[in-house]
Short mmCIF file of C-alpha atoms and ligand atoms in Angstrom, two decimals:
data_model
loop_
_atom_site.label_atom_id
_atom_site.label_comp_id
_atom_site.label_asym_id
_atom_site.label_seq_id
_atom_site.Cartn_x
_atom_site.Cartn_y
_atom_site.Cartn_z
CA UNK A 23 0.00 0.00 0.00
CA UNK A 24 1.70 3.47 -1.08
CA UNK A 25 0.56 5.41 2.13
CA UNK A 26 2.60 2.67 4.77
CA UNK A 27 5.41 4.89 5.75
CA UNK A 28 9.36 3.45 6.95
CA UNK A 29 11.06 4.67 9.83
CA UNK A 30 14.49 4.03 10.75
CA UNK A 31 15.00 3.87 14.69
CA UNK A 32 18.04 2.75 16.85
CA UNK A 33 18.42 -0.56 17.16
CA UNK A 34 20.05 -0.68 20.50
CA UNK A 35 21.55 2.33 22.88
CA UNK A 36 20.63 5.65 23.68
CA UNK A 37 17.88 6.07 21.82
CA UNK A 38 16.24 3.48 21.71
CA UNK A 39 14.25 2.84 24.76
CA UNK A 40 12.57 6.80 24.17
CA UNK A 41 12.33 6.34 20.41
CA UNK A 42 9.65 3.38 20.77
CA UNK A 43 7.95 4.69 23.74
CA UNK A 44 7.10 7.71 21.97
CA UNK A 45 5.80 5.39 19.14
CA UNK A 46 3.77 3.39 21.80
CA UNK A 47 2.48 6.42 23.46
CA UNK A 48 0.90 7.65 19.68
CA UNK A 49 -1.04 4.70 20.27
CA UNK A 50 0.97 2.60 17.54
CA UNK A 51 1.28 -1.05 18.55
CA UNK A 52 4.59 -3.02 17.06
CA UNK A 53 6.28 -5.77 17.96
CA UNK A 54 10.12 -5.63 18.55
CA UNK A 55 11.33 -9.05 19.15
CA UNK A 56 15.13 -9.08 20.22
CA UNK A 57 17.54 -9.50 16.87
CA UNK A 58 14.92 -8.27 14.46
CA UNK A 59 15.83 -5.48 12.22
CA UNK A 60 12.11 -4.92 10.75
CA UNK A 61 8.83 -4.97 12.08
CA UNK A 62 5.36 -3.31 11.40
CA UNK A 63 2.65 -1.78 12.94
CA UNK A 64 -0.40 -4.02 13.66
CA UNK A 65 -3.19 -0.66 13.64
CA UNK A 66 -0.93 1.94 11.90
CA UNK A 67 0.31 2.50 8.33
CA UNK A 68 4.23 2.38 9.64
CA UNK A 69 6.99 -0.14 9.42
CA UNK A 70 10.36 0.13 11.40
CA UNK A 71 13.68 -0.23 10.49
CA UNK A 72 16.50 -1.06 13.07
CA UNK A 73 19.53 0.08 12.61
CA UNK A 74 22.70 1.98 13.86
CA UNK A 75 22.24 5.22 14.79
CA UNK A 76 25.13 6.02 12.64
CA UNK A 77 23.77 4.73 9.26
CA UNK A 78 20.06 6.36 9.84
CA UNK A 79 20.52 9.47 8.36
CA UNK A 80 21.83 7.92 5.13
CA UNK A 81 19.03 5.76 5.10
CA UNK A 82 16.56 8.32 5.35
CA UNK A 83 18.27 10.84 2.59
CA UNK A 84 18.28 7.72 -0.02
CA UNK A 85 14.56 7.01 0.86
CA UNK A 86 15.43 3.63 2.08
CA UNK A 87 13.20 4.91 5.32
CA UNK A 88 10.86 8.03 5.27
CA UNK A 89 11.36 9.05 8.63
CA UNK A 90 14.11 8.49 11.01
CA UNK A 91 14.84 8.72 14.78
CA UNK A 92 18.65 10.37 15.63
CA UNK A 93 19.93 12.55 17.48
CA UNK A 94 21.35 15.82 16.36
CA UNK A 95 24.83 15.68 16.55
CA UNK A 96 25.02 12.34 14.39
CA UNK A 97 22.64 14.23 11.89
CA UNK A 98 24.55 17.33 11.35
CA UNK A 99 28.38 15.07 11.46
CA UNK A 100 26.89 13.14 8.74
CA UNK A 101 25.94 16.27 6.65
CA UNK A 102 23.12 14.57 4.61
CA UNK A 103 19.99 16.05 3.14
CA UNK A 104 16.72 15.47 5.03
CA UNK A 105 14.54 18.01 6.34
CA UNK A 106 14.30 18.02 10.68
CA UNK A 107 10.07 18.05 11.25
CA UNK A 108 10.17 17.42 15.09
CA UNK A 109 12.30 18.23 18.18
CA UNK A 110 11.92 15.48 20.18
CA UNK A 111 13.38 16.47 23.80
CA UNK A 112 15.25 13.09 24.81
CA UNK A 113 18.66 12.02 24.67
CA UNK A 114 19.75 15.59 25.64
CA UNK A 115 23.25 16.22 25.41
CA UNK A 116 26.25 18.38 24.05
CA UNK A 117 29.55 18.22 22.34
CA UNK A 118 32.05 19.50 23.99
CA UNK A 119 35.88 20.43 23.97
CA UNK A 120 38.00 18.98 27.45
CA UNK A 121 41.47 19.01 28.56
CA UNK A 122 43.74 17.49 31.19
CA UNK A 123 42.07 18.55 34.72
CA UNK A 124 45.68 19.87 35.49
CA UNK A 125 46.12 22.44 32.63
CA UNK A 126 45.70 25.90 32.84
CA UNK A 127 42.83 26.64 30.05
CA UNK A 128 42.97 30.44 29.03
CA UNK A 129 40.60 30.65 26.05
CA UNK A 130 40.22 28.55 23.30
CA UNK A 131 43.45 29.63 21.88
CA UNK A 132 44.86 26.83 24.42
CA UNK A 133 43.66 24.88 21.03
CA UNK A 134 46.31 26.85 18.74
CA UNK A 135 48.59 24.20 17.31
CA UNK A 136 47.08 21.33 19.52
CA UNK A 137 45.72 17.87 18.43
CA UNK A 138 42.36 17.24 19.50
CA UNK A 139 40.45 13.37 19.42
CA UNK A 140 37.21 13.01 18.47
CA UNK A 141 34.62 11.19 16.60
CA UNK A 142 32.73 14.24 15.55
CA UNK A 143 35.35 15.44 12.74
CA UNK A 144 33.08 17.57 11.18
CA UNK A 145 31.09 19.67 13.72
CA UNK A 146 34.24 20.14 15.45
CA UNK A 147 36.63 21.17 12.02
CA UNK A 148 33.54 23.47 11.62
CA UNK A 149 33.57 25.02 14.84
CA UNK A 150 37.29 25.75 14.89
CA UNK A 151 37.02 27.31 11.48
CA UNK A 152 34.34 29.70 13.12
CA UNK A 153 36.58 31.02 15.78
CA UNK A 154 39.98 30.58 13.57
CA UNK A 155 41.75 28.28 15.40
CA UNK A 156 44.02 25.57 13.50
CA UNK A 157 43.77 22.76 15.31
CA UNK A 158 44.88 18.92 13.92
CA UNK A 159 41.62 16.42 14.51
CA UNK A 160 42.35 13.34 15.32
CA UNK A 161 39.43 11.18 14.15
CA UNK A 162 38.74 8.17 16.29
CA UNK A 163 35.55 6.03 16.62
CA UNK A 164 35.35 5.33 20.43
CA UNK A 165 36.84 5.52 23.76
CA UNK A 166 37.41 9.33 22.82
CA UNK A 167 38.18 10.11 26.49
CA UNK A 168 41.36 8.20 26.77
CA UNK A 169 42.82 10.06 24.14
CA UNK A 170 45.12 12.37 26.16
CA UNK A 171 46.06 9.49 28.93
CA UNK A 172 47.88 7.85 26.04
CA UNK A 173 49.72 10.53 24.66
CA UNK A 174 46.68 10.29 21.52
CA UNK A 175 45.77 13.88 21.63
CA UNK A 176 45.95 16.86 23.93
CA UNK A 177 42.37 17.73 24.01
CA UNK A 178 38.92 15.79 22.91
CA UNK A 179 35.90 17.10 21.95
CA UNK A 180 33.08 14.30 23.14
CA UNK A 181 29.56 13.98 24.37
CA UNK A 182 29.16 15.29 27.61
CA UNK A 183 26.00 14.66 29.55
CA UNK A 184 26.81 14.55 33.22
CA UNK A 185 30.12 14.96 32.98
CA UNK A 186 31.40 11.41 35.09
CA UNK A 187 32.89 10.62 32.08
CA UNK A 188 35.02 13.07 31.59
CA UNK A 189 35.64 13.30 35.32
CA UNK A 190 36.65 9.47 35.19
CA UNK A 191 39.67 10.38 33.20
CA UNK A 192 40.94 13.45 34.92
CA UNK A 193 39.47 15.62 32.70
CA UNK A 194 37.45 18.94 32.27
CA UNK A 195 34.63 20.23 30.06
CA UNK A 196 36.05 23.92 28.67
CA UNK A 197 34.19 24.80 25.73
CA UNK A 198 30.60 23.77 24.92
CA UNK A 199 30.50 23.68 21.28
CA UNK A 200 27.12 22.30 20.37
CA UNK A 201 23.83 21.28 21.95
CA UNK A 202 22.00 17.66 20.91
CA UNK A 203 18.90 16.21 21.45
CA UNK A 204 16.61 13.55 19.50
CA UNK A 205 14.98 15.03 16.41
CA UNK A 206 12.35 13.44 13.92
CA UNK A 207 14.03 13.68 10.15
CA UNK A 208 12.32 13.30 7.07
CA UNK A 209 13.83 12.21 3.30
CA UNK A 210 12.65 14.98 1.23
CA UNK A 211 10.96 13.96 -1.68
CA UNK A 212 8.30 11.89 -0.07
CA UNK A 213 5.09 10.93 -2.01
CA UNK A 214 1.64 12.38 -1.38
CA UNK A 215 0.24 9.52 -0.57
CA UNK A 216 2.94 8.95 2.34
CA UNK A 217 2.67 12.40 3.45
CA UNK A 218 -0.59 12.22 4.93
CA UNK A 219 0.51 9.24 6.91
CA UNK A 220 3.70 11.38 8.10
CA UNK A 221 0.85 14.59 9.00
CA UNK A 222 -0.71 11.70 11.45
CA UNK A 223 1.92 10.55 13.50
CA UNK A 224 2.98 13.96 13.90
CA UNK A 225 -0.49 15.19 14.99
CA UNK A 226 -0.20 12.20 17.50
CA UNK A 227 3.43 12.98 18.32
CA UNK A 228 2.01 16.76 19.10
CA UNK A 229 -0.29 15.92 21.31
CA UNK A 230 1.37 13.31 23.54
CA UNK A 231 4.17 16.19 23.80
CA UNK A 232 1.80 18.82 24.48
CA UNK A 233 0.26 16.07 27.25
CA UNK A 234 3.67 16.40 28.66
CA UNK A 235 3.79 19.66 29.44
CA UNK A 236 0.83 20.16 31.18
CA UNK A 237 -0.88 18.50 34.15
CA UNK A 238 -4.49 18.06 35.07
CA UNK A 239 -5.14 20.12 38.20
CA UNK A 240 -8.18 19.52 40.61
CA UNK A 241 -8.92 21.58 44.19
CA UNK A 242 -11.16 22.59 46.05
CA UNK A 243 -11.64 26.24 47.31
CA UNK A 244 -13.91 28.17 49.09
CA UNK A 245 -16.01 30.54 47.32
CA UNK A 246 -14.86 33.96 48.31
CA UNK A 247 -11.63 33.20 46.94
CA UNK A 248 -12.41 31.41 43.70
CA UNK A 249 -11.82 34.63 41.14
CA UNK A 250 -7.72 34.96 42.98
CA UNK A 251 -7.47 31.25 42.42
CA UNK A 252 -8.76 30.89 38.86
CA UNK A 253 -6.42 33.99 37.85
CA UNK A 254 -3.58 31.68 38.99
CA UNK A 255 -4.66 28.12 37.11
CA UNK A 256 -6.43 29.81 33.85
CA UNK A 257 -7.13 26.75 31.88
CA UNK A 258 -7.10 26.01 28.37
CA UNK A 259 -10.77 27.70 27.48
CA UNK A 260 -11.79 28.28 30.77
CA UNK A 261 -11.62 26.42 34.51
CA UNK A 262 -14.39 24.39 35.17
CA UNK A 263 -15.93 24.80 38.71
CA UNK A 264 -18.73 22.42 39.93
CA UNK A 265 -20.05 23.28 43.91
CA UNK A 266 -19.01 21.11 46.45
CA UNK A 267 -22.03 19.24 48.82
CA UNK A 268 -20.00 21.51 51.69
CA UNK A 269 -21.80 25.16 51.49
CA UNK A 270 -19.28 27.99 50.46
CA UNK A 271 -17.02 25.59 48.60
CA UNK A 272 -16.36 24.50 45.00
CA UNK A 273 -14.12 22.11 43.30
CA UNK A 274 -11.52 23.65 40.18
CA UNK A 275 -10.80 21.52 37.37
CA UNK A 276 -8.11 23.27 34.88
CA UNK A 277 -5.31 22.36 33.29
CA UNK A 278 -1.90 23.86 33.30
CA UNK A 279 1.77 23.31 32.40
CA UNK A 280 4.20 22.11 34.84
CA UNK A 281 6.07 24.88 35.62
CA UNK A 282 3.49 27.34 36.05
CA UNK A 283 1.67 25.10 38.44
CA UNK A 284 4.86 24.76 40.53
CA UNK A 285 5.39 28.68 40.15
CA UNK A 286 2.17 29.34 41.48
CA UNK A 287 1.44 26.42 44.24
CA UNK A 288 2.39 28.99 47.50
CA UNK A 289 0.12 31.50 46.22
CA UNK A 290 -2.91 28.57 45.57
CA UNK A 291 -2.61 27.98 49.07
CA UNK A 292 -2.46 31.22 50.71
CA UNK A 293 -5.39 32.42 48.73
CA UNK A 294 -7.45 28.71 50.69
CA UNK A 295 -7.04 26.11 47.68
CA UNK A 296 -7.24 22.68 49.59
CA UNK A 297 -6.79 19.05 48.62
CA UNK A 298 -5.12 19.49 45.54
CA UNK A 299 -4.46 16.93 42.90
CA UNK A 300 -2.37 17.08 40.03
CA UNK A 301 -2.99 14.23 37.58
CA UNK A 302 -0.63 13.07 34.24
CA UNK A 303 -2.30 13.85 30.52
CA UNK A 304 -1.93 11.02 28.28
CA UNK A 305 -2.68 13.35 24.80
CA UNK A 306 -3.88 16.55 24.63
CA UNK A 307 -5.24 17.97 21.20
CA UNK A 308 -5.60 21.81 21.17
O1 LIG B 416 25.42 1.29 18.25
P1 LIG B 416 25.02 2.63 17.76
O2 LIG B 416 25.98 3.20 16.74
O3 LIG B 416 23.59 2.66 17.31
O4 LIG B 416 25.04 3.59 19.05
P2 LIG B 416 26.20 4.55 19.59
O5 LIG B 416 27.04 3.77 20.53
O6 LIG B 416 26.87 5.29 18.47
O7 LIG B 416 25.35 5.67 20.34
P3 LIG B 416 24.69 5.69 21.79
O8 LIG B 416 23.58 4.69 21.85
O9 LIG B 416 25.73 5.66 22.85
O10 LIG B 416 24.08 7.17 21.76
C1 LIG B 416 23.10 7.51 20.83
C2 LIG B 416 22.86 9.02 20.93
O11 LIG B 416 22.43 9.36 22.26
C3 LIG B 416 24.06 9.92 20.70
O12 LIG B 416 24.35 10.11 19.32
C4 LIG B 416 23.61 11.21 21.36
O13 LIG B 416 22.78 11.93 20.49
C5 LIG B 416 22.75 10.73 22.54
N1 LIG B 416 23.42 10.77 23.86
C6 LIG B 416 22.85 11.33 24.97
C7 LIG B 416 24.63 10.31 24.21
C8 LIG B 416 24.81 10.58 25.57
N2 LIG B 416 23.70 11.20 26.02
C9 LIG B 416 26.03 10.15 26.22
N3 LIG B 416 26.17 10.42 27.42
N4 LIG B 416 25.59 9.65 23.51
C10 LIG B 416 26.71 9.25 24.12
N5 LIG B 416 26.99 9.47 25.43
C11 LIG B 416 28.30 8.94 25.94
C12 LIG B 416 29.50 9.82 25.54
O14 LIG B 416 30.02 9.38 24.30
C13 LIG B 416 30.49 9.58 26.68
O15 LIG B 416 31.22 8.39 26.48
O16 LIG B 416 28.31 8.90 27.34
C14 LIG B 416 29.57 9.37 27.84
C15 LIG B 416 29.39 10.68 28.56
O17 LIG B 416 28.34 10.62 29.47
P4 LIG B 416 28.45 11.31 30.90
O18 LIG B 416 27.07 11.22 31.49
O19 LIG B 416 29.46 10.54 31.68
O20 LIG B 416 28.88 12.76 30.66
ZN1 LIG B 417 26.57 5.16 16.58
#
């Protein structure tokens, strides 16, 4: 059938885990038996590809897969064509430049003449061009962060996420040179036919993000306070307030985003807002 659309997702690492929950959470049942590199959807138009996260934006620029699941700095390294549709906000990270824990670092002229390790040849040769440094990259695959230990390199420039690693090897981050996180990637010549599958899942994708963001609020207030209350947990039209059997009280249904809710908890209970629940949204189509 030409509208069953192919997406390429990690097989196995960083991604993976967050890749197919977000599937699963779009309501898309799959099965992903252990070893298998393809599988389909049993009540969507969608098959999946499993691969390494390095080959996936290949695959999607040669149309092999329409869609693909990788995170940023693989997708810029690997320089291929395919259009981003979808910040995903997992597998948050950043590339970044470390040295020896014992060197003085006094700007990124430290770099001047140095040889740095990596695995990210590109975004870092493009970096250093930016602030005119001339640098030799050492490309390795793995294991980046043993580099200077072994007389390799005198610097890296790795994926930093807490930092252990780096701290591991008596080293330190100095010079965050670009920010990574999952993205959704398209190839970009795909069929009409296929496209209205791809608007779908990222209608679905929208609203289980959107569900996210925002909690489901319930609380009960008296009366006299309701307007101070409802100015702090607006709602998406409107709150909705049903009387309590208790005279002078109500109960406030609304729903608001995270943050805001823990922004304005303190004030919710000064102005008398009691037994308050705050309850997960699964989807949530505006
Ligand atoms: O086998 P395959 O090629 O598919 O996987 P892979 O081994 O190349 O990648 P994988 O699964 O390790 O990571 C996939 C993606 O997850 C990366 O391309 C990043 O976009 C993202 N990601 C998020 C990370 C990290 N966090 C991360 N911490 N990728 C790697 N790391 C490594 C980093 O290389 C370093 O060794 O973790 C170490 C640093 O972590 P901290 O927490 O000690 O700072
Ligand atoms: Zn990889």
């Amino acid at each position: 059938m030409e509208n069953i659309i192919r997406i390429a997702v990690q097989k196995s690492g960083r991604l993976s885990d967050d890749s197919l929950k977000l599937i699963k959470e779009c309501g898309i049942k799959f099965h992903n038996g252990t070893g298998k590199l393809k599988s389909s959807s049993t009540n969507f138009p969608i098959e999946f590809l499993f691969l390494r996260d390095d080959d996936i934006p290949g695959y999607v620029a040669d149309g092999i897969a329409d869609l693909g699941i990788v995170g940023e700095n693989e997708l810029v390294e690997k320089d291929k064509n395919v259009s981003v549709l979808k910040k995903l906000g997992f597998s948050k990270c950043r590339l970044s430049l470390a040295i020896p824990k014992g060197e003085d670092y006094p700007g990124i002229n430290y770099f001047e003449g140095k040889n740095i390790a990596t695995s990210y040849p590109k975004i870092l040769g493009d970096y250093l061009k930016k602030v005119n440094i001339n640098a030799d990259i050492h490309e390795i695959s793995g294991s980046v962060e043993i580099a200077p230990s072994i007389g390799l390199a005198e610097g890296i420039c790795d994926i930093v996420s807490s930092g252990s690693t780096l701290m591991m090897n008596g080293l330190k981050e100095v010079e965050e040179i670009f920010q990574s996180q999952a993205v959704l990637i398209s190839n970009k010549d795909i069929s009409a036919e296929k496209q209205a599958t791809v608007e779908k899942l990222l209608f679905r994708m929208g609203a289980v993000q959107e569900g996210k963001k925002n909690k489901y609020v319930l609380l009960n207030a008296p009366n006299d306070s309701l307007e101070k209350i409802l100015s702090l947990i607006p709602g998406m039209r409107s709150p909705t307030i049903l009387p309590l059997a208790e005279e002078g009280w109500s109960s406030v249904h609304s729903v608001i985003s995270e943050d805001q809710f823990w922004e304005n908890i303190e004030e919710l209970r000064k102005a008398g807002a009691q037994g308050i629940l705050v309850v997960p949204i699964e989807k949530m189509l505006i």
